[in-house]
Coordinates of C-alpha atoms and ligand atoms in Angstrom, one line a residue:
M1306 CA 12.9 24.2 13.0
E1307 CA 15.6 21.9 14.2
H1308 CA 14.5 19.8 17.2
E1309 CA 16.7 18.7 20.1
L1310 CA 17.5 15.1 19.5
V1311 CA 18.1 12.1 21.7
I1312 CA 19.5 8.9 20.1
V1313 CA 18.2 5.5 21.2
L1314 CA 21.0 3.2 20.2
D1315 CA 19.4 -0.2 19.5
F1316 CA 21.2 -3.3 20.9
G1317 CA 18.2 -5.6 20.1
G1318 CA 16.0 -5.2 23.1
Q1319 CA 12.3 -6.0 23.0
Y1320 CA 11.2 -2.6 24.4
N1321 CA 13.2 -0.3 22.2
Q1322 CA 10.3 1.4 20.4
L1323 CA 8.7 1.9 23.8
I1324 CA 11.8 3.8 25.1
A1325 CA 11.6 6.0 22.0
R1326 CA 7.9 6.6 22.6
R1327 CA 8.5 7.5 26.2
V1328 CA 11.2 10.0 25.4
R1329 CA 8.8 11.7 23.0
E1330 CA 6.0 11.6 25.6
C1331 CA 8.4 13.7 27.6
G1332 CA 8.5 16.3 24.9
V1333 CA 11.9 15.4 23.4
Y1334 CA 12.3 14.2 19.8
C1335 CA 14.3 10.9 19.5
E1336 CA 15.3 8.4 16.9
V1337 CA 16.1 4.7 17.1
K1338 CA 19.4 3.9 15.4
P1339 CA 21.0 0.4 15.0
Y1340 CA 24.2 -0.1 17.1
T1341 CA 26.0 -0.5 13.8
T1342 CA 25.5 3.2 13.2
P1343 CA 29.0 4.8 12.7
L1344 CA 30.2 7.1 15.5
A1345 CA 30.7 9.9 13.0
E1346 CA 27.0 9.7 12.0
L1347 CA 25.9 9.9 15.7
K1348 CA 28.2 12.8 16.2
A1349 CA 27.0 14.6 13.2
A1350 CA 23.4 14.3 14.4
N1351 CA 24.4 16.4 17.5
P1352 CA 22.3 14.6 20.1
I1353 CA 21.7 16.0 23.5
G1354 CA 21.7 12.5 25.0
I1355 CA 22.1 8.9 24.1
I1356 CA 20.2 5.9 25.5
F1357 CA 21.7 2.3 25.1
T1358 CA 18.8 -0.1 25.0
G1359 CA 18.5 -3.6 26.4
G1360 CA 19.3 -6.7 24.4
P1361 CA 19.2 -10.4 24.7
N1362 CA 23.0 -11.0 24.7
S1363 CA 25.7 -11.0 27.4
V1364 CA 28.3 -8.3 27.1
Y1365 CA 31.2 -10.7 27.9
D1366 CA 30.3 -12.8 24.9
P1367 CA 32.7 -11.6 22.2
A1368 CA 30.0 -12.0 19.6
S1369 CA 27.6 -9.7 21.4
P1370 CA 26.9 -6.2 20.0
H1371 CA 29.4 -3.6 21.2
Y1372 CA 30.1 0.0 20.4
T1373 CA 33.3 1.9 20.2
S1374 CA 34.4 3.3 23.6
E1375 CA 35.0 6.6 21.8
I1376 CA 31.3 7.3 22.2
F1377 CA 32.2 8.1 25.9
Q1378 CA 34.4 10.9 24.7
L1379 CA 31.6 12.8 22.9
G1380 CA 30.7 14.8 26.0
V1381 CA 27.1 13.6 25.6
P1382 CA 25.2 12.1 28.6
I1383 CA 24.4 8.4 28.2
L1384 CA 21.8 6.3 29.9
G1385 CA 22.2 2.5 29.6
I1386 CA 19.2 0.3 30.2
C1387 CA 19.7 -3.4 31.2
Y1388 CA 22.1 -4.7 28.5
G1389 CA 23.0 -1.0 27.8
C1390 CA 23.9 -0.6 31.5
Q1391 CA 26.1 -3.7 31.4
L1392 CA 27.7 -2.4 28.2
I1393 CA 28.7 0.9 29.9
A1394 CA 30.2 -1.1 32.8
H1395 CA 32.0 -3.5 30.5
S1396 CA 33.3 -0.7 28.3
L1397 CA 34.6 1.5 31.1
G1398 CA 36.5 -1.1 33.0
G1399 CA 33.9 -2.7 35.2
L1400 CA 33.2 -6.4 35.3
V1401 CA 30.0 -8.1 34.2
T1402 CA 29.6 -11.8 34.9
P1403 CA 26.8 -14.3 34.8
A1404 CA 24.8 -14.1 38.0
V1405 CA 26.6 -16.9 40.1
D1406 CA 23.5 -17.8 42.1
D1407 CA 20.0 -17.7 41.0
S1408 CA 19.2 -15.0 43.6
A1409 CA 21.2 -12.4 41.8
R1410 CA 19.4 -13.1 38.5
E1411 CA 16.3 -11.0 38.5
Y1412 CA 13.1 -11.2 36.5
G1413 CA 9.9 -9.3 37.0
K1414 CA 8.7 -6.9 39.6
T1415 CA 11.4 -6.2 42.2
E1416 CA 11.3 -3.9 45.2
T1417 CA 14.1 -1.4 44.6
F1418 CA 15.8 1.2 46.8
Y1419 CA 17.0 4.4 45.1
D1420 CA 19.5 7.0 46.2
T1421 CA 17.5 10.1 45.6
S1422 CA 20.5 12.4 45.7
C1423 CA 21.3 11.0 42.3
R1424 CA 19.9 13.2 39.4
L1425 CA 18.2 10.2 37.8
F1426 CA 16.1 9.5 40.9
Q1427 CA 15.7 13.1 42.1
G1428 CA 12.3 13.8 43.5
L1429 CA 11.2 10.1 43.6
P1430 CA 10.2 8.0 46.5
E1431 CA 13.2 6.1 48.0
T1432 CA 11.5 2.8 47.4
G1433 CA 9.6 1.5 44.4
I1434 CA 8.8 -1.5 42.2
S1435 CA 11.0 -1.8 39.1
W1436 CA 10.8 -4.3 36.3
M1437 CA 13.9 -6.4 36.0
S1438 CA 14.9 -8.8 33.3
H1439 CA 18.6 -9.7 33.6
G1440 CA 20.6 -12.8 34.1
D1441 CA 24.0 -10.9 34.3
Y1442 CA 25.5 -9.2 37.2
M1443 CA 27.9 -6.2 37.6
A1444 CA 30.6 -7.8 39.8
K1445 CA 32.8 -4.6 39.6
V1446 CA 31.6 -1.1 39.0
P1447 CA 33.8 1.0 36.7
E1448 CA 35.9 3.7 38.1
G1449 CA 34.2 7.0 38.7
F1450 CA 30.8 5.4 39.2
Q1451 CA 28.7 5.0 42.3
L1452 CA 26.0 2.6 43.2
V1453 CA 22.7 4.5 43.2
A1454 CA 20.1 1.8 43.6
H1455 CA 20.0 -1.7 45.0
S1456 CA 17.4 -4.5 45.6
A1457 CA 17.4 -7.2 48.3
A1458 CA 19.1 -9.7 45.8
C1459 CA 21.4 -7.3 44.0
P1460 CA 23.6 -4.5 45.3
N1461 CA 24.2 -3.2 41.9
V1462 CA 20.9 -2.2 40.3
A1463 CA 21.9 1.2 39.1
I1464 CA 25.2 3.1 38.6
A1465 CA 26.0 6.7 38.0
D1466 CA 28.9 8.9 37.1
E1467 CA 27.3 12.2 37.8
A1468 CA 30.3 14.2 36.6
R1469 CA 30.3 12.8 33.0
G1470 CA 26.5 12.2 33.0
F1471 CA 26.7 8.5 32.6
Y1472 CA 24.0 6.3 34.1
G1473 CA 23.1 2.7 34.0
V1474 CA 20.0 0.9 35.3
Q1475 CA 19.5 -2.9 35.3
F1476 CA 15.7 -2.6 35.2
H1477 CA 13.4 -1.2 32.5
P1478 CA 12.2 2.4 33.3
E1479 CA 10.2 2.5 30.1
V1480 CA 7.7 -0.2 31.0
N1481 CA 4.6 0.6 33.1
H1482 CA 5.5 -2.0 35.7
T1483 CA 8.3 0.2 36.9
E1484 CA 6.9 2.7 39.2
N1485 CA 8.0 6.3 38.4
G1486 CA 9.9 4.9 35.3
L1487 CA 8.8 7.8 33.2
K1488 CA 9.9 10.3 35.8
M1489 CA 13.4 8.7 35.7
L1490 CA 13.5 9.2 31.9
H1491 CA 12.2 12.7 32.4
N1492 CA 15.0 13.3 34.9
F1493 CA 17.6 12.0 32.5
L1494 CA 16.3 14.2 29.7
Y1495 CA 15.8 17.4 31.7
E1496 CA 18.2 17.2 34.7
V1497 CA 21.1 15.5 33.0
C1498 CA 20.7 16.4 29.3
H1499 CA 19.2 19.8 30.0
A1500 CA 16.5 19.3 27.4
K1501 CA 14.1 22.2 26.7
G1502 CA 11.4 19.9 25.5
D1503 CA 10.6 21.3 22.0
W1504 CA 8.8 18.3 20.5
T1505 CA 5.1 19.1 20.1
M1506 CA 2.8 17.9 17.4
G1507 CA 1.8 21.5 16.6
D1508 CA 5.5 22.3 15.8
Y1509 CA 5.9 19.1 14.0
C1510 CA 2.9 19.8 11.8
K1511 CA 4.2 23.3 10.8
T1512 CA 7.7 22.0 10.1
A1513 CA 6.3 19.1 8.0
I1514 CA 4.0 21.3 6.0
A1515 CA 6.9 23.8 5.2
S1516 CA 9.3 21.0 4.1
I1517 CA 6.7 19.3 2.0
R1518 CA 6.0 22.6 0.2
Q1519 CA 9.6 23.1 -0.4
K1520 CA 10.1 19.7 -1.7
V1521 CA 7.1 19.5 -4.0
G1522 CA 7.2 23.0 -5.4
D1523 CA 4.6 23.1 -8.1
G1524 CA 4.8 19.3 -8.6
K1525 CA 1.8 16.9 -8.9
V1526 CA 1.2 14.5 -6.0
L1527 CA -0.8 11.3 -5.9
L1528 CA -2.1 9.5 -2.8
A1529 CA -4.1 6.3 -2.6
L1530 CA -6.6 7.0 0.3
S1531 CA -8.0 3.9 2.0
G1532 CA -9.8 5.6 4.7
G1533 CA -7.5 4.1 7.3
V1534 CA -5.8 6.3 9.9
D1535 CA -2.4 6.6 8.2
S1536 CA -3.4 7.4 4.7
S1537 CA -6.1 9.8 6.0
V1538 CA -3.6 11.7 8.1
A1539 CA -1.0 11.7 5.3
A1540 CA -3.7 13.0 2.9
A1541 CA -4.7 15.8 5.4
L1542 CA -1.1 16.8 5.8
L1543 CA -0.5 17.0 2.0
A1544 CA -3.8 18.8 1.5
E1545 CA -2.8 21.4 4.0
A1546 CA 0.7 21.7 2.4
V1547 CA 0.0 21.6 -1.4
G1548 CA -3.8 21.8 -1.8
D1549 CA -5.0 21.3 -5.3
Q1550 CA -1.6 19.9 -6.5
L1551 CA -2.8 16.8 -4.6
T1552 CA -5.0 14.1 -6.1
C1553 CA -6.4 11.4 -3.8
V1554 CA -7.8 8.3 -5.2
F1555 CA -10.3 6.5 -3.0
V1556 CA -11.7 3.3 -4.3
D1557 CA -15.0 2.2 -2.8
H1558 CA -15.2 -1.4 -3.6
G1559 CA -18.7 -1.8 -2.2
L1560 CA -17.2 -3.8 0.7
M1561 CA -16.7 -0.9 3.0
R1562 CA -18.5 -0.6 6.4
K1563 CA -21.7 1.3 6.7
D1564 CA -21.3 5.0 5.6
E1565 CA -17.5 4.7 5.4
G1566 CA -17.1 6.0 1.9
D1567 CA -19.3 9.1 2.6
E1568 CA -17.5 9.7 5.9
V1569 CA -14.1 9.7 4.2
E1570 CA -15.3 11.9 1.5
K1571 CA -16.8 14.4 3.9
A1572 CA -13.7 14.6 6.1
F1573 CA -11.8 16.0 3.1
E1574 CA -14.4 18.5 1.9
K1575 CA -12.8 21.4 3.5
W1576 CA -9.5 21.0 1.6
N1577 CA -9.2 22.1 -2.0
I1578 CA -7.9 18.8 -3.3
H1579 CA -8.9 16.6 -6.2
L1580 CA -10.5 13.6 -4.5
I1581 CA -11.4 11.0 -7.0
R1582 CA -13.9 8.5 -5.5
M1583 CA -14.3 5.5 -7.6
N1584 CA -17.6 3.7 -6.9
E1585 CA -16.8 0.3 -8.1
E1586 CA -19.2 -2.0 -6.2
E1587 CA -20.5 -3.6 -9.4
R1588 CA -17.0 -4.3 -10.7
F1589 CA -15.8 -6.0 -7.5
L1590 CA -19.0 -7.9 -6.9
T1591 CA -19.1 -9.2 -10.5
A1592 CA -15.5 -10.4 -10.2
L1593 CA -16.2 -12.1 -6.9
A1594 CA -19.4 -13.8 -8.0
G1595 CA -19.5 -17.5 -7.0
V1596 CA -16.0 -17.4 -5.4
S1597 CA -15.8 -18.7 -1.9
D1598 CA -12.1 -19.5 -1.4
P1599 CA -10.6 -16.7 0.9
E1600 CA -7.2 -16.6 -0.9
Q1601 CA -8.8 -16.4 -4.3
K1602 CA -11.2 -13.6 -3.0
R1603 CA -8.2 -11.6 -1.8
K1604 CA -6.4 -12.0 -5.1
I1605 CA -9.4 -10.9 -7.1
I1606 CA -9.9 -7.8 -4.9
G1607 CA -6.3 -6.9 -5.2
E1608 CA -6.4 -7.4 -9.0
Q1609 CA -9.5 -5.2 -9.3
F1610 CA -7.9 -2.4 -7.3
I1611 CA -5.1 -2.3 -9.9
R1612 CA -7.6 -2.3 -12.8
V1613 CA -9.3 0.7 -11.2
F1614 CA -6.0 2.5 -10.7
E1615 CA -5.2 2.0 -14.3
V1616 CA -8.4 3.7 -15.3
V1617 CA -7.6 6.6 -12.9
G1618 CA -4.0 6.7 -14.1
K1619 CA -5.2 7.5 -17.6
Q1620 CA -7.2 10.3 -16.3
I1621 CA -4.6 12.0 -14.3
G1622 CA -1.5 11.5 -16.3
A1623 CA 2.0 11.5 -15.0
V1624 CA 2.6 12.5 -11.3
D1625 CA 5.8 13.8 -9.7
Y1626 CA 5.3 12.4 -6.2
L1627 CA 3.6 9.4 -4.8
V1628 CA 2.7 9.6 -1.1
Q1629 CA 2.8 6.6 1.2
G1630 CA 1.7 6.3 4.8
T1631 CA 4.7 4.4 6.2
I1632 CA 5.0 5.0 9.9
Y1633 CA 8.0 4.7 12.3
P1634 CA 7.4 1.2 13.6
D1635 CA 7.6 -0.1 10.0
V1636 CA 10.9 1.8 9.5
I1637 CA 12.4 0.5 12.7
E1638 CA 11.3 -3.1 12.2
S1639 CA 12.6 -3.2 8.6
G1640 CA 15.9 -1.6 9.6
T1641 CA 16.5 -0.5 6.0
G1642 CA 15.0 2.2 3.8
D1643 CA 14.4 -0.4 1.1
A1644 CA 12.4 -2.8 3.1
A1645 CA 10.2 0.1 4.4
V1646 CA 9.3 1.0 0.9
I1647 CA 8.3 -2.5 0.1
K1648 CA 6.1 -2.7 3.0
S1649 CA 4.4 0.7 2.4
H1650 CA 4.0 -0.3 -1.2
H1651 CA 1.9 -3.2 0.1
N1652 CA 0.0 -0.7 2.4
V1653 CA -1.3 1.4 -0.5
G1654 CA -3.4 -1.6 -1.5
G1655 CA -3.0 -2.1 -5.2
L1656 CA -1.2 0.7 -6.9
P1657 CA 0.2 -0.8 -10.1
D1658 CA 4.0 -1.0 -10.2
Y1659 CA 4.3 1.2 -13.3
V1660 CA 2.5 4.2 -11.8
D1661 CA 4.8 6.9 -13.2
F1662 CA 6.4 9.1 -10.6
K1663 CA 9.7 10.7 -9.7
E1664 CA 9.9 10.2 -5.9
I1665 CA 8.0 8.8 -2.9
I1666 CA 7.0 11.1 0.0
E1667 CA 6.6 9.4 3.4
P1668 CA 5.4 12.2 5.6
L1669 CA 4.6 10.0 8.6
R1670 CA 7.9 8.0 8.5
M1671 CA 9.2 9.3 11.8
L1672 CA 5.9 9.1 13.7
F1673 CA 4.5 6.4 16.0
K1674 CA 0.8 5.5 15.6
D1675 CA -0.4 7.6 18.6
E1676 CA 1.6 10.6 17.2
V1677 CA -0.1 10.0 13.8
R1678 CA -3.4 10.2 15.5
Q1679 CA -2.4 13.4 17.3
L1680 CA -1.2 14.9 14.1
G1681 CA -4.6 14.1 12.5
R1682 CA -6.3 15.9 15.3
E1683 CA -3.9 18.8 14.8
L1684 CA -5.0 19.0 11.2
G1685 CA -8.7 18.9 12.1
L1686 CA -9.6 15.4 11.0
P1687 CA -12.7 14.2 12.8
E1688 CA -12.3 11.9 15.9
Y1689 CA -13.9 8.9 14.2
L1690 CA -11.3 8.9 11.5
V1691 CA -8.4 9.6 13.8
M1692 CA -9.4 6.7 16.2
R1693 CA -10.5 4.3 13.5
Q1694 CA -9.6 0.7 14.1
P1695 CA -7.7 -1.2 11.4
F1696 CA -9.8 -2.4 8.4
P1697 CA -8.4 -4.9 6.0
G1698 CA -8.0 -3.8 2.4
P1699 CA -10.4 -6.6 1.1
G1700 CA -13.0 -5.2 3.5
L1701 CA -16.2 -7.1 4.1
G1702 CA -15.1 -9.4 1.3
I1703 CA -13.2 -11.5 3.8
R1704 CA -15.8 -11.1 6.6
I1705 CA -18.5 -12.8 4.5
I1706 CA -17.7 -16.5 4.7
G1707 CA -18.4 -18.2 1.4
D1708 CA -19.4 -16.4 -1.8
V1709 CA -20.0 -12.6 -1.6
T1710 CA -23.2 -11.0 -2.7
K1711 CA -24.6 -7.5 -2.4
E1712 CA -27.4 -8.9 -0.1
K1713 CA -24.9 -10.4 2.2
A1714 CA -22.7 -7.3 2.2
D1715 CA -25.8 -5.2 3.1
L1716 CA -26.8 -7.6 5.9
L1717 CA -23.3 -7.5 7.3
R1718 CA -23.0 -3.8 7.0
E1719 CA -26.1 -3.2 9.1
A1720 CA -25.2 -5.8 11.7
D1721 CA -21.6 -4.6 12.0
A1722 CA -22.9 -1.0 12.4
I1723 CA -25.2 -2.0 15.3
F1724 CA -22.4 -3.9 17.0
R1725 CA -20.1 -0.9 16.8
E1726 CA -22.8 1.4 18.1
E1727 CA -23.5 -0.8 21.1
V1728 CA -19.8 -1.1 21.9
A1729 CA -19.4 2.6 21.8
K1730 CA -22.6 3.2 23.8
G1731 CA -21.2 0.9 26.5
G1732 CA -18.0 2.9 26.6
W1733 CA -15.9 0.0 25.4
D1734 CA -14.7 1.3 22.0
R1735 CA -11.4 2.5 23.5
N1736 CA -10.8 -0.8 25.3
I1737 CA -10.9 -3.0 22.3
N1738 CA -8.3 -2.7 19.5
Q1739 CA -10.5 -4.3 16.8
Y1740 CA -14.0 -5.4 16.7
F1741 CA -16.4 -6.4 14.0
A1742 CA -19.0 -8.8 12.8
V1743 CA -18.6 -11.7 10.5
L1744 CA -21.4 -13.2 8.4
T1745 CA -21.0 -17.0 8.5
N1746 CA -22.5 -19.1 5.7
M1747 CA -24.3 -21.2 8.2
R1748 CA -28.1 -21.1 8.6
S1749 CA -30.0 -22.3 11.6
V1750 CA -33.6 -22.6 12.7
G1751 CA -35.1 -20.0 14.9
V1752 CA -38.5 -18.8 16.0
M1753 CA -39.7 -15.2 15.7
G1754 CA -43.2 -14.2 16.6
D1755 CA -45.2 -17.4 15.7
G1756 CA -43.1 -18.2 12.8
R1757 CA -40.1 -20.4 12.0
T1758 CA -37.1 -18.7 10.6
Y1759 CA -34.1 -20.3 8.8
D1760 CA -31.5 -17.6 8.6
Y1761 CA -27.8 -16.7 8.8
T1762 CA -25.7 -17.0 12.0
L1763 CA -23.6 -13.8 12.7
A1764 CA -20.4 -14.0 14.6
L1765 CA -19.2 -11.0 16.7
R1766 CA -15.4 -10.7 17.2
G1767 CA -13.5 -8.4 19.5
V1768 CA -9.8 -8.5 20.4
T1769 CA -7.2 -6.7 22.5
T1770 CA -3.7 -6.6 21.1
T1771 CA -0.8 -4.3 20.8
D1772 CA 0.8 -5.5 17.6
F1773 CA -2.0 -7.5 15.9
M1774 CA 0.5 -10.4 15.6
T1775 CA -1.0 -12.0 18.7
A1776 CA -4.3 -11.1 20.3
D1777 CA -6.6 -12.0 23.1
W1778 CA -10.4 -12.1 22.7
A1779 CA -11.9 -9.1 24.4
R1780 CA -13.9 -9.7 27.6
I1781 CA -16.8 -7.4 26.3
P1782 CA -19.4 -7.2 29.2
Y1783 CA -22.4 -9.5 28.7
E1784 CA -24.7 -6.4 28.7
I1785 CA -23.2 -5.0 25.6
L1786 CA -23.1 -8.3 23.8
D1787 CA -26.8 -8.8 24.8
A1788 CA -27.8 -5.4 23.6
A1789 CA -26.0 -6.0 20.3
S1790 CA -27.5 -9.5 19.8
T1791 CA -31.0 -8.4 20.6
R1792 CA -30.9 -5.4 18.3
I1793 CA -29.2 -7.3 15.4
V1794 CA -31.8 -10.1 15.4
N1795 CA -34.6 -7.7 15.6
E1796 CA -33.4 -5.1 13.1
V1797 CA -31.6 -7.1 10.5
K1798 CA -33.8 -9.4 8.6
G1799 CA -32.0 -12.5 7.5
I1800 CA -29.9 -13.0 10.8
N1801 CA -31.6 -15.0 13.5
R1802 CA -28.6 -16.1 15.7
V1803 CA -25.6 -14.2 17.1
V1804 CA -22.5 -15.9 18.5
Y1805 CA -19.4 -14.4 20.1
D1806 CA -15.9 -15.6 19.1
I1807 CA -13.8 -16.5 22.2
T1808 CA -10.7 -17.6 20.4
S1809 CA -7.3 -15.9 20.8
K1810 CA -4.6 -15.5 18.1
P1811 CA -2.9 -17.9 17.9
P1812 CA -4.4 -20.4 17.4
A1813 CA -7.0 -18.4 15.5
T1814 CA -6.4 -15.3 13.4
I1815 CA -8.2 -12.0 14.1
E1816 CA -10.1 -12.1 10.8
W1817 CA -12.0 -15.3 9.9
E1818 CA -10.6 -15.5 6.4
Ligands
XMP946 P1 -5.2 -11.6 11.0 O1 -6.5 -12.0 10.5 O2 -4.0 -12.1 10.1 O3 -5.1 -10.1 10.9 O4 -4.9 -12.0 12.4 C1 -4.1 -9.2 11.5 C2 -4.5 -7.8 11.2 O5 -4.3 -7.5 9.8 C3 -5.6 -7.2 9.2 N1 -5.7 -7.8 7.9 C4 -5.5 -7.2 6.7 N2 -5.2 -6.0 6.4 N3 -5.2 -6.5 4.1 C5 -5.1 -5.6 5.1 O6 -4.8 -4.4 4.8 C6 -5.5 -7.8 4.4 O7 -5.7 -8.7 3.4 C7 -5.7 -8.2 5.7 N4 -5.9 -9.4 6.3 C8 -6.0 -9.1 7.7 C9 -6.6 -7.6 10.2 O8 -7.8 -6.8 10.1 C10 -5.9 -7.4 11.5 O9 -5.9 -6.0 12.0

């Protein structure tokens, strides 16, 4: 099925992915394209609407990104946001200048007044807070446009040419700080572009399965399953599409969390696929014995992954297709197909370069993370897999400070499971993006019963973040920390002290190693 398409033309703004997500939330499929995309390509894609994003530049700067004015002759509605709004004004004969006095420059939450007879603001309250972030000012509005919103400081907050379906807003409707922002995007899509709203995950799932079947034919498909959300959802999709032509390789390095290996295996029981689970605890622990340098540990684990795949490769022979769990943010950020492949190659965690295959399949390439989760649900994956937090490829190997032994891995697995249980019990599992326990290599004195103990200190870590590049430590309620600490010290022999990590990233990283 062909979906209605909206194109988000990217001029370098910081919220571009968010715009695309919001459009999809409204039930309309959209893709982000760089502003360098030729007009012929945009036209061929036959969009029902185009959105110009924000960007850090000033339109009057000749070096700033522009687009050919012929785009306004396509007969397709256009919404410009922030820089995109100024670009519309600039391209169609208006005048954009630096805000002469500071008061016309607006940043942050701004009380805004809307003309609700304009289709963009139809059905909205006449006043609301909008999120502004612009230093330029539309001194002259282009011919055919009307002013349809203003603020105390700025008369030209939004412009509209209703006849041609061109709209520009100086603020960001896609961010939550803008009251009714989603409704404005909805109005643009449904009132102006006349969208039908045919983007649902159920439909996507059916279309994706059909196109995978067509592509793969009776070919053989290989997927490296890590147990993370992306590879699990990709595996479920391929399993549904090609069943026993799919071989999934899951390497259990003995450094997984409690019951994780069994959970992953169980989740795929219902599909008729070849799931090869390689239980390689001994191999990994032997290779890691006595090594305490974090980088060396990572390298050893990566190398051993490759050794395991070599063994599996010999068993399964040549494959036609290799599946990778690349998702849309990777594609947008890399900007080129090539870079996306390099990144996803890294994601598969250790496939040797010479695995013999004809082509790569990236079935999640056009989906955002929340859509990947939705697709997983659609395919019947259990909630604990679909909502799983990120888990590093080297696993507990980099959460055991110092040398890694089976005893330490077992201690940490138990303690980590208790922490996760208590966080979930307290209802905080959805508030924290990543949380786990770290076994430090420090021992301290304690007293239990009448005896002296000299055991390990365990650190708990919880962070909130959107991109994992920066993170804040999670303000987990004391009651939850208390319950976790009490249970861990009582139930896990070998740990007699629990601390909570209250460092953000930067200056710390999320993981300890
Ligand atoms: P850091 O510790 O760099 O972690 O703040 C950022 C995010 O990346 C994850 N992480 C890894 N994931 N292999 C992975 O697949 C790794 O070697 C690795 N190291 C860190 C980490 O869990 C966090 O989500």
